Tab-separated table of C-alpha atoms in Angstrom:
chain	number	residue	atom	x	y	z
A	1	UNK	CA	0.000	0.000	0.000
A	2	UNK	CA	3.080	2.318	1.173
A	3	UNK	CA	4.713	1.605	-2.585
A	4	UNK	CA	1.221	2.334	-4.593
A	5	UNK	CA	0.632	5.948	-2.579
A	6	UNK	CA	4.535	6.608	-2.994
A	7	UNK	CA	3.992	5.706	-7.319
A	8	UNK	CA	0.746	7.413	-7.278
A	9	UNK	CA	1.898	10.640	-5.982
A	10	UNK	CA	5.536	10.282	-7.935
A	11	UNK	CA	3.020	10.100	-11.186
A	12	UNK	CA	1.281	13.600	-9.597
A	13	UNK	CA	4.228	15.098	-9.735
A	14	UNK	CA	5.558	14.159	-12.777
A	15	UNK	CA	2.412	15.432	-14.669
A	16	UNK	CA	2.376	18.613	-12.691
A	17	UNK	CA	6.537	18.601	-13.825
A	18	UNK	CA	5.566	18.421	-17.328
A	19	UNK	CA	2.506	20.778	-17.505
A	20	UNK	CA	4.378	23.575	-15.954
A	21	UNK	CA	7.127	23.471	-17.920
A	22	UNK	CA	5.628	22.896	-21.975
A	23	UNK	CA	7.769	25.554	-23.719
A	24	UNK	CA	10.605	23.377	-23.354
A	25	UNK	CA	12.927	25.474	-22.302
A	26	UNK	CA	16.281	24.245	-20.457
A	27	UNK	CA	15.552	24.877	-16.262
A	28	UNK	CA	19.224	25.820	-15.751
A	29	UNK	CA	18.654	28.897	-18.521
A	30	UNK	CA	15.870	29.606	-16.116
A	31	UNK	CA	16.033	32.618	-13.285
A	32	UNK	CA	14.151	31.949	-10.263
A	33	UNK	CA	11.388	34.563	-10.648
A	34	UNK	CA	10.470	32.676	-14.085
A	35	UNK	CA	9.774	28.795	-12.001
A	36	UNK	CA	6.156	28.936	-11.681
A	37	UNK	CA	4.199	29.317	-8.021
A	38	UNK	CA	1.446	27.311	-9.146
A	39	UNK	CA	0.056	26.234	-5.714
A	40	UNK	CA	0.838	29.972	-4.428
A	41	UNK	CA	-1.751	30.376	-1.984
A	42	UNK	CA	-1.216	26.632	-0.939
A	43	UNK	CA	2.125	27.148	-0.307
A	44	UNK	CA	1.624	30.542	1.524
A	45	UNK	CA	-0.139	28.958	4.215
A	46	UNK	CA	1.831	26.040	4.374
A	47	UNK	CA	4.666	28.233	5.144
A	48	UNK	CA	2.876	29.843	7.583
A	49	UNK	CA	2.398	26.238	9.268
A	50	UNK	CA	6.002	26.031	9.229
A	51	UNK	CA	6.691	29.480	10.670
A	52	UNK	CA	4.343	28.838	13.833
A	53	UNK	CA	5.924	25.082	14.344
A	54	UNK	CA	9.332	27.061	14.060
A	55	UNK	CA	8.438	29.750	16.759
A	56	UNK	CA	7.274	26.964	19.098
A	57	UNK	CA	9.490	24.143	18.421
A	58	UNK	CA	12.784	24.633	15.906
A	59	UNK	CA	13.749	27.695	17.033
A	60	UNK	CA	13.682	27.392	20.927
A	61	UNK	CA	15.422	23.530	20.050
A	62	UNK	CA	18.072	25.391	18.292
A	63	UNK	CA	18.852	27.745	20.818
A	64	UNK	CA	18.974	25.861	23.375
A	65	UNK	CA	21.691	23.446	20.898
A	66	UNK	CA	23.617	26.925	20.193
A	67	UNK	CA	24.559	26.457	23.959
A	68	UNK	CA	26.106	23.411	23.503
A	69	UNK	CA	30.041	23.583	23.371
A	70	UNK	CA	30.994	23.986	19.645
A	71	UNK	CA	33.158	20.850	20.016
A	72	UNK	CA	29.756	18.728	20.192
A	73	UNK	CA	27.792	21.220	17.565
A	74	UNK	CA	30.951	20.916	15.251
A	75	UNK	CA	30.771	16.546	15.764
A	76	UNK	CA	26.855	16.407	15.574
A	77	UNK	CA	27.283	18.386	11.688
A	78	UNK	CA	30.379	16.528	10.953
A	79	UNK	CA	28.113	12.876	11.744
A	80	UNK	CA	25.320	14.268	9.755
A	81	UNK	CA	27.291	15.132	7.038
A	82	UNK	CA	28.950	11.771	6.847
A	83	UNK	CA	25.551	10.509	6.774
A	84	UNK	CA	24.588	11.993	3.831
A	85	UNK	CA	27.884	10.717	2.253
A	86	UNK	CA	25.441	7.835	1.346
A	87	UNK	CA	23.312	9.434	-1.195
A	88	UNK	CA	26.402	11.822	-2.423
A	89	UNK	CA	27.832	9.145	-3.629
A	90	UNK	CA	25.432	7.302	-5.781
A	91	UNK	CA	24.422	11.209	-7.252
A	92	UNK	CA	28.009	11.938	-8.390
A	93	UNK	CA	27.877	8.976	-10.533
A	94	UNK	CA	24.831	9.217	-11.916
A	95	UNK	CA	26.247	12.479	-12.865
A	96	UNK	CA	29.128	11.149	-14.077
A	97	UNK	CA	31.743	12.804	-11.196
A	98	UNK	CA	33.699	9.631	-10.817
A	99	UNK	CA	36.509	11.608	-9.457
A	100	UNK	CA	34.286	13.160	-6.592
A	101	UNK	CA	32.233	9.683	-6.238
A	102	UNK	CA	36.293	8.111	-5.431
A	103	UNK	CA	36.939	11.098	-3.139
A	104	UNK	CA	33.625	11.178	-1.092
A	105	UNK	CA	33.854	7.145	-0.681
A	106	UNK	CA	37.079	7.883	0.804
A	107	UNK	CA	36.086	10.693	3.158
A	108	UNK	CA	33.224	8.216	4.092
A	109	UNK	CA	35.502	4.771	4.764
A	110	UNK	CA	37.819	7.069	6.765
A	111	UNK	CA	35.371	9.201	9.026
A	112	UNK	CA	33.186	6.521	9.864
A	113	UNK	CA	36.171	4.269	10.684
A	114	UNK	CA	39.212	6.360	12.335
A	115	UNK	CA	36.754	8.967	12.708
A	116	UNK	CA	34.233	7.100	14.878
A	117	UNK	CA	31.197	6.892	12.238
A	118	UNK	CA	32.143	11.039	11.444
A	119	UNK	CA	32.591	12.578	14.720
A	120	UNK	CA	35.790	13.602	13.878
A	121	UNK	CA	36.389	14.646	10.197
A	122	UNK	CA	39.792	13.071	9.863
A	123	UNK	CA	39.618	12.707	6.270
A	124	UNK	CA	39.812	16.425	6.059
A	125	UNK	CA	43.399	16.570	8.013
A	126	UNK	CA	43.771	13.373	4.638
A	127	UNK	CA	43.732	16.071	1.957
A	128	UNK	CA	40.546	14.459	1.505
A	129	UNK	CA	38.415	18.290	1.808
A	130	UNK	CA	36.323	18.758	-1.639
A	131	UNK	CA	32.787	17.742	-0.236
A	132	UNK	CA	29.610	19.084	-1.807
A	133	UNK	CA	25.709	17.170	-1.032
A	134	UNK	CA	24.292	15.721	-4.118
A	135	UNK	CA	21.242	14.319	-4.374
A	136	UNK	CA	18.694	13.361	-6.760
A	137	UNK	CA	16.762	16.377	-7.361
A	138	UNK	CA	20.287	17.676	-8.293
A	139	UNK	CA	20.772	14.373	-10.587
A	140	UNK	CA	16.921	15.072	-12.694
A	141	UNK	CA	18.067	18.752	-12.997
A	142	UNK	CA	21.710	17.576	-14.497
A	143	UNK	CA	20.220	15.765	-17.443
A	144	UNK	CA	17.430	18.522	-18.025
A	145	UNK	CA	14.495	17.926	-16.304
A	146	UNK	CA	13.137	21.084	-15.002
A	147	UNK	CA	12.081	22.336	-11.352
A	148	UNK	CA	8.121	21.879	-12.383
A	149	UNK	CA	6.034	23.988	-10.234
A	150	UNK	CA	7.453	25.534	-6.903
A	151	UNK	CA	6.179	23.939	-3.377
A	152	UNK	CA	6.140	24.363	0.737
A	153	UNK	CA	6.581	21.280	2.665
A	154	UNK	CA	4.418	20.930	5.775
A	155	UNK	CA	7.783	20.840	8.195
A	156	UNK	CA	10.263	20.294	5.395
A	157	UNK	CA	10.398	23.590	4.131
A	158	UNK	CA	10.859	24.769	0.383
A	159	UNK	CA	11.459	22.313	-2.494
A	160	UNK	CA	10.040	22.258	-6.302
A	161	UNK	CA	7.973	19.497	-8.152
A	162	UNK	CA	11.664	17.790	-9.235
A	163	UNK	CA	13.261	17.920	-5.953
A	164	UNK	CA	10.318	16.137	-4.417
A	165	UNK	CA	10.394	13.341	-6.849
A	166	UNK	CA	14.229	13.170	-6.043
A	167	UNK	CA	13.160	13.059	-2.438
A	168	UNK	CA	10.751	10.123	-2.986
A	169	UNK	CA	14.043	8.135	-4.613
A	170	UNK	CA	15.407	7.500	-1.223
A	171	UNK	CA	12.245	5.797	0.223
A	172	UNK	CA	12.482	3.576	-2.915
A	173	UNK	CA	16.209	2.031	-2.339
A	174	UNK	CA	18.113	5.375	-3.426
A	175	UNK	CA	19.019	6.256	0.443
A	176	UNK	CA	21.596	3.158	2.289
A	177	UNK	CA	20.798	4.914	5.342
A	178	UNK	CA	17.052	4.585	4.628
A	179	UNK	CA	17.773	1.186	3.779
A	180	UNK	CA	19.490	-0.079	6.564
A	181	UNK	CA	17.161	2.090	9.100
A	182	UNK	CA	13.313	3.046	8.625
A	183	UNK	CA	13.068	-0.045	6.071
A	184	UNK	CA	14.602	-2.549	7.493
A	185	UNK	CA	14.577	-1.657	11.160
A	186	UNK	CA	16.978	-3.808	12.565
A	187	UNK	CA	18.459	-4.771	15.756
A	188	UNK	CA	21.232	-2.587	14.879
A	189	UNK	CA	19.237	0.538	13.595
A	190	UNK	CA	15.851	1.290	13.547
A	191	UNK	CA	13.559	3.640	12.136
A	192	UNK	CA	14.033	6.617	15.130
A	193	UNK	CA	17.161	6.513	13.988
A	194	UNK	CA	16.368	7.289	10.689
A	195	UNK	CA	13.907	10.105	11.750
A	196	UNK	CA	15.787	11.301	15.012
A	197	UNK	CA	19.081	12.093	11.928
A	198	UNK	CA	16.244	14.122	10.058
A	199	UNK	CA	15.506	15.879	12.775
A	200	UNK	CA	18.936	16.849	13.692
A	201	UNK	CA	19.393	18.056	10.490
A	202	UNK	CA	16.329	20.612	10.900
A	203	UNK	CA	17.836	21.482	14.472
A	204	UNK	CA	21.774	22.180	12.934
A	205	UNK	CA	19.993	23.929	10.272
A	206	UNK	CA	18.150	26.100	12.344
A	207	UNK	CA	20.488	26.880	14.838
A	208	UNK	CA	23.339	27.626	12.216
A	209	UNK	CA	20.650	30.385	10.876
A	210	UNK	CA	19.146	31.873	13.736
A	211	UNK	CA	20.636	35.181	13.538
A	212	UNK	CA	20.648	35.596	9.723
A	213	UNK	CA	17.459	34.704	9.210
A	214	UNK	CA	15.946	37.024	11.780
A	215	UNK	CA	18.054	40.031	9.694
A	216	UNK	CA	16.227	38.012	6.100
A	217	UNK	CA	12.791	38.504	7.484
A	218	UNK	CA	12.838	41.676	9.583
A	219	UNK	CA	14.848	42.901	5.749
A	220	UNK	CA	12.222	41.701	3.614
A	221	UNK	CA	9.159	43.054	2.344
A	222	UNK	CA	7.615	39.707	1.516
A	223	UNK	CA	9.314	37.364	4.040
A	224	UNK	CA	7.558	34.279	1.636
A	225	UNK	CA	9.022	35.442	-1.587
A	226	UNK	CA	12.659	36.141	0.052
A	227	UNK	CA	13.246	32.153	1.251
A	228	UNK	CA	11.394	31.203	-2.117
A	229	UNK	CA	14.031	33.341	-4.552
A	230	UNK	CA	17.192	31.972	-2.025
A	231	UNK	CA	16.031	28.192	-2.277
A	232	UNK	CA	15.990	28.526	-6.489
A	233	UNK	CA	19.104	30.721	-6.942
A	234	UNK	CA	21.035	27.882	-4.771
A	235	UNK	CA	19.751	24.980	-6.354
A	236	UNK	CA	20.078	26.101	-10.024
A	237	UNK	CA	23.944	26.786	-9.047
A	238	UNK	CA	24.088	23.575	-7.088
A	239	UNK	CA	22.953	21.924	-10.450
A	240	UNK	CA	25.521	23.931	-12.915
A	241	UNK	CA	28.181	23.454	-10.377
A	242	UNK	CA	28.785	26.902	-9.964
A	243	UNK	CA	30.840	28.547	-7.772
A	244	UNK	CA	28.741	31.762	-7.874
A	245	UNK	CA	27.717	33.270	-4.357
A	246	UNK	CA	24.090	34.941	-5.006
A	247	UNK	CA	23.384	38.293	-3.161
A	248	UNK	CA	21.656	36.454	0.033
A	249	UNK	CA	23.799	33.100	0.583
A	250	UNK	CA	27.373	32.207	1.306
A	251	UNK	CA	28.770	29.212	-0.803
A	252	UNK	CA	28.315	26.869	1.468
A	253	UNK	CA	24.597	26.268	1.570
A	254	UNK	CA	21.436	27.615	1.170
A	255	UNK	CA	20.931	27.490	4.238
A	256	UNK	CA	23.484	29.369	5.635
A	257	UNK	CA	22.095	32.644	4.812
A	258	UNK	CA	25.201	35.528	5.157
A	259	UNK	CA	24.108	37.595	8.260
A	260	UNK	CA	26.514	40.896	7.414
């Protein structure tokens, strides 16, 4: 039943993909304000959603992590990060970065070995330091398919028609740490592990971002259309591979938003 919801709404999306996007025009030629907010007033409330859960829950959690020493914030992101080694990997070949797939499986033998499952990010000290995410909304953008119509997650946050089909790939065997977790839910791992990484990945998010997204909002006329112009610009130069740091974001991640 899980599998037939999971096709059923992958088939949603691709129609909605393809409808949006008939002129046939190459997404990475495309500037953010021209990706279509089909589900506008949808999404507007849906952010909303997300603003109230953050005022009650994400951003008093991430404060309250901010006071952690930064040796334990700096091994919690460098875990997390080596986590999502797993589906960096598999996206820099299908992209054909064999070179990056060799150095990222090396970064993740090492730090999850000699660097206690990524605690400490010894394959940095290695030489080993070129590390970007990949995943497979990143992969369906490489090879041309474009963003489709622009959408809020309830909790998640931002994404596009394309990124949530790429999101869907790692509930159907495109995610090892999926795999090994939530799906199989082993004596080893189980699923909270799965979800309890997730949410640590909100919480280091948010508490990386407190300050400079404060100065975004309290800067922006339409609060909504800010976070919506950031999440495009960065994943259209995530997708060309290009170096460029927009106006609003450092080149790190979108979601480390420059506070100066």
């Amino acid at each position: 039943m899980k599998k037939i919801l999971i096709i059923s709404l992958l088939s949603l999306m691709l129609a909605t993909n393809a409808n949006a996007d008939t002129d046939g025009e190459n997404s990475l030629s495309k500037k953010p304000e021209d990706v279509k907010d089909c589900f506008e007033k949808i999404n507007r409330a849906t952010f909303k959603f997300n603003m109230a859960l953050d005022d009650v829950i994400f951003e008093p959690v991430s404060k309250a992590y901010r006071t952690l020493p930064s040796p334990i914030r700096m091994g919690t992101s460098n875990v997390l990060d080596n986590i999502s080694n797993l589906v960096t990997i598999p996206n820099n070949i299908l992209q054909g970065q064999f070179k990056k797939a060799g150095e990222n499986t090396a970064r993740l033998v090492v730090n999850s070995t000699i660097g206690l499952l990524g605690l400490f990010d010894v394959a940095e000290h290695m030489g080993l330091t070129e590390y970007e995410k990949e995943d497979y909304g990143q992969s369906l953008g490489a090879i041309g398919i474009a963003e489709g119509c622009y959408l809020v997650i309830p909790v998640l946050g931002p994404s596009t028609a394309r990124d949530t089909i790429g999101s869907f790939a790692n509930m159907l065997g495109g995610d090892p740490w999926y795999n090994i977790t939530a799906k199989k839910d082993t004596h080893h791992f189980s699923e909270v592990d799965y979800w309890g990484s997730r949410g640590f990945q909100g919480v280091n998010f948010r508490a990386k971002n407190i300050d400079s997204l404060e100065n975004l909002e309290k800067n922006s006329m339409d609060f909504y259309a800010s976070i919506r112009s950031l999440y495009l610009q960065d994943r259209q130069r995530k997708i060309s591979n290009s170096n460029k740091t927009t106006e609003t974001q450092n080149d790190s991640d979108w979601e480390e938003v420059e506070t100066q």
